[in-house]
Amino acid sequence: DWARSACWFTELSCGEHAATVTHPLPAAFSDLLPHFLVEPDDVYIVKNKPVTLTCRSTPATQIYFKCNGEWVHQDQHLIERDVDPATGLPVMQVKIDISRQQVEKIFGLDDYWCQCVAWSTTGTQKSQKAYVRIAYLRKNFEEEPLGKEVALDQEVLLRCHPPEGVPPAEVEWQRNEELIDPKTDPNFFITVDHNLIIKQARLADTGNYTCVAKNIVARRKSSSATVIVYVNGGWSTWATWSACSAVCGRGWQKRSRSCTNPTPLNGGTSCEGQSVQKSACTATCPVDGGWSEWSKWSPCGADCTMWRSRECTQPTPSTGGKECQGLDLQSLNCTSEQCPQSEYHHLSASGAEDVALYVGIVAVALCLTLLLIVLVLVYRRKKEGLDADVADSSILTTGFQPMGIKPTKPENSHLLTIQPDLTSTTTSYQGTLRSRHEVTGKFSVSNGPLLEPLPNGSHTLHNGKLPSDPNDFMNRLSSQTYFKTLPRDNVNTSYGTFNFLGGRLTLPNTGISLLIPPEAIPRGKIYEIYLTIQKKEDMRLPLAGCQTLLSPVVSCGPPGVMLTRPVILSMDHCSDACLENWTIRLKKQSYEGMWEDVLQLGEEVVSEPYYCQLEAETCRVFTEQLGRFALVGESLSMAASKRFKLLLFAPAYCSTLEYNIRVYCMDDTQDLLKEVMQMERQLGGRLIDEPHVLLFKDSYHNLRLSIHDMPQAHWRSKLLAGYQEIPFYHIWSGSQRTLNCTFTLERQSMSTCDLTCTLCVWQVEGEGQSFTLDFNISKDIRPLDSDFLLMDNCTPALAGPSAFQIPYLIRQKICSSLDTPCPNGADWRLLAQRLKLDRHMSFFASKASPTSVILDLWETQHFHSGNLNQLAAVMAEIGKQEAMIFLVSDGEC
């Protein structure tokens, strides 16, 4: 039967098949069924490589493969026969190869399978089915991981569905190209469906995560998913309050905290709230001690001495006040009946009085001798000539007038008629003026001359005026190393020559001036001083974080000259002047070009050479060193605001259908206003509306501008977007002088000349301002020209008495009267209080003459609008008779 079956399976003739059965089984094993030693296993065809199926059985006379229900032809079998040495049974092994083409011929849902059948004389046995599949792995992931930003300690889930493949792909995860092993790091967990879970995100878990799928065919990588573990900032505890900034009176104290608990990392949110808190404080003023009255003399003692005492209790020194100066115990010789040595003591006292008389006579003689020597020296000095001192009447009357500019007489000069008696001579001094202690140059600087001397090493003075060539001065100045960055134009620069009488430099229409008080320049010195504005784009200040430039960059010099009193530099600023929202610093550029913080407003140290008064729109800088200055602010909260000015210009004449409206956004300082006005004058533009001042907040929102409500029948906007936008940083940094945007409008016909529209400006949605424009583009009768806003026609440089409202001698009398402390307080402190300058009491008190510094500040504030009668009224309130000198009429003089 099995022979017939074999003939039928293999489609061979019985004669052929009988020939193959050459080894019949021994009779002892003829009743055994075959069993399989090796059965075929599932295999995969990789690319085009065929696979081999193996079947091994004993005892077996024949083995054949059946694939997908059909017998495999005998020729495709590779047969090997052997005998098991242990049992002596015949062993038969058969192999077949399966190609990719054979598998691909099978269509449908069933897989390609093969099974081997073994025969013995007893019967047949079938092996397990072995499935043959074509292996592959598609390229695209069905789901790739996505990047995430997660907080510290948060759970993270990264999903991954690998590409379809046979056999199914194995999945592993990588972080920054390194394999993730959950066994070594239990913070990672890979789910059954191949997702990665980070149980608690750590900072070290920040990185690029990749899902990797692989099988026997290929290895695929997903796109990287960036996981950022961020840390939100937290405030540290508040530090202790600082000491009160004022030594005496009202001041400020502050405390700070830092966003370091923890520090924000990887984009975490910064701490909300203020990092600095300020609080008003009042420092108890030091009280100097005072002596009580002397006690009565004690009775005369046995040693012929009597005593009296006093105590330092009226008042007792407190809060750092000075102790009483002098003796608290005094003795005196006496004679009485109780003194056995009275006669002796009487003689001794008489001898002591004679010695005192002789000493007094000798002292008077010495003083008279010294006085005679001084008079002789003075007489000889006058005979030699006035080579360094100022003695010419024209010099004392007008000062050293710079650059040949004749000073104008103040409007209220009729109120100031008492002048120094300068009528001793009326002739012109034709000699030279130079320092008594200098030979080659005018500046005594340790690092060498800052300016080369004039050709003759001196100035020739004619009737109190110093001739000077502006171009020659600028060329000499810019030739020095430090001054190469100074502007070469004369428009933004003022300069003059000054001596101990002082003077003033002003940059017209910029709000920038330099006051040189009397006695600030040492007597016998003559300085050539300049004042100029630096272009912001040429001076790159190192600004970081929320810092912004609040003022123009101003240079005054030359640096290094010796000053005996602080000069006052005035310049505009654009902050909201609310120190609770700002940290404002004064920066100064060193000789090497580095910018340094020299002062923080609200924390001034009176012993330093710099001090600053911040007014609503102006900053007054007291400095004993000339140089390059700028005011830089750092916002402490989003409530901090900068003032910026909006200017609208349009062509003065329009001959086309298009009409452009230029909108300028700039810091609210006069120097920028002047610059825009001059630029528009060259462009032929005209101002079509009054300037508008707006507040720009530190909210990181851009500024948006749009035009609406135009008559559609006559005008249309050519702007494609609904609004124009100026980035926040461009405005906040302050490094760009002027920002502008242009709105291009088009009229329907040349006869249309009337334009009505609304300009809207906003920084945050819902918060903004709008301005209505209504004008005729061909003719405008309103007085809104650029000259309308530039009315400052003051002289750029004034020297000597003409630079001050208060005459020199009157000023000296006021200072001598108020500098001396008065028990009832009618001194310089009351003057500062009446002039509303009491915030700077500590600064004034640190100066040798507090009154002179107060008057210097008054001069800077009231140079254009000063009313000496008002100052006289303040002096009258204080109770000083010197105030009446202001009211002397010309006839009385």
Tab-separated table of N, CA, C and O in Angstrom, residues 3 75 89 108 125 185 221 257 336 340 457 466 510 667 697 876:
chain	number	residue	atom	x	y	z
A	3	ALA	N	3.844	1.557	-1.028
A	3	ALA	CA	4.542	1.707	-2.300
A	3	ALA	C	3.642	2.306	-3.341
A	3	ALA	O	4.049	3.174	-4.123
A	75	ASP	N	12.520	15.901	-7.290
A	75	ASP	CA	13.769	16.515	-7.734
A	75	ASP	C	14.171	17.725	-6.886
A	75	ASP	O	15.337	18.128	-6.882
A	89	LEU	N	18.949	2.205	13.871
A	89	LEU	CA	17.822	2.555	13.011
A	89	LEU	C	18.288	3.461	11.897
A	89	LEU	O	19.175	4.309	12.094
A	108	GLY	N	-4.120	35.707	-1.609
A	108	GLY	CA	-5.178	35.479	-0.629
A	108	GLY	C	-4.694	35.799	0.759
A	108	GLY	O	-3.604	36.317	0.984
A	125	GLN	N	3.861	9.604	9.286
A	125	GLN	CA	3.746	10.655	10.302
A	125	GLN	C	3.908	12.011	9.605
A	125	GLN	O	4.705	12.158	8.676
A	185	ASP	N	17.767	52.289	34.611
A	185	ASP	CA	17.158	53.547	35.052
A	185	ASP	C	15.668	53.331	35.208
A	185	ASP	O	14.891	53.436	34.248
A	221	LYS	N	14.209	54.840	12.196
A	221	LYS	CA	14.218	55.816	13.280
A	221	LYS	C	13.124	56.846	13.055
A	221	LYS	O	12.962	57.347	11.942
A	257	ARG	N	15.048	90.781	46.818
A	257	ARG	CA	14.990	89.326	46.761
A	257	ARG	C	15.336	88.910	45.342
A	257	ARG	O	15.265	89.719	44.415
A	336	SER	N	43.041	133.860	100.721
A	336	SER	CA	42.093	134.084	101.830
A	336	SER	C	42.834	133.871	103.142
A	336	SER	O	43.987	133.430	103.156
A	340	PRO	N	47.395	129.483	104.219
A	340	PRO	CA	48.627	129.904	104.886
A	340	PRO	C	49.657	130.432	103.910
A	340	PRO	O	50.561	131.151	104.312
A	457	GLY	N	50.773	129.423	23.038
A	457	GLY	CA	50.687	128.918	24.405
A	457	GLY	C	49.849	129.792	25.310
A	457	GLY	O	49.905	129.673	26.517
A	466	LEU	N	37.495	136.591	24.112
A	466	LEU	CA	38.549	135.722	23.599
A	466	LEU	C	38.232	135.354	22.164
A	466	LEU	O	37.256	134.663	21.899
A	510	THR	N	17.632	121.612	22.791
A	510	THR	CA	17.889	120.211	23.145
A	510	THR	C	17.626	119.924	24.613
A	510	THR	O	17.576	118.751	24.999
A	667	ASP	N	11.759	108.773	21.665
A	667	ASP	CA	11.799	109.138	23.079
A	667	ASP	C	11.452	110.612	23.248
A	667	ASP	O	11.803	111.455	22.419
A	697	LYS	N	4.662	100.980	27.876
A	697	LYS	CA	4.896	100.138	29.044
A	697	LYS	C	5.835	98.990	28.719
A	697	LYS	O	5.943	98.547	27.576
A	876	ALA	N	13.162	136.817	52.321
A	876	ALA	CA	12.439	137.607	53.320
A	876	ALA	C	11.702	136.699	54.295
A	876	ALA	O	11.617	136.988	55.491
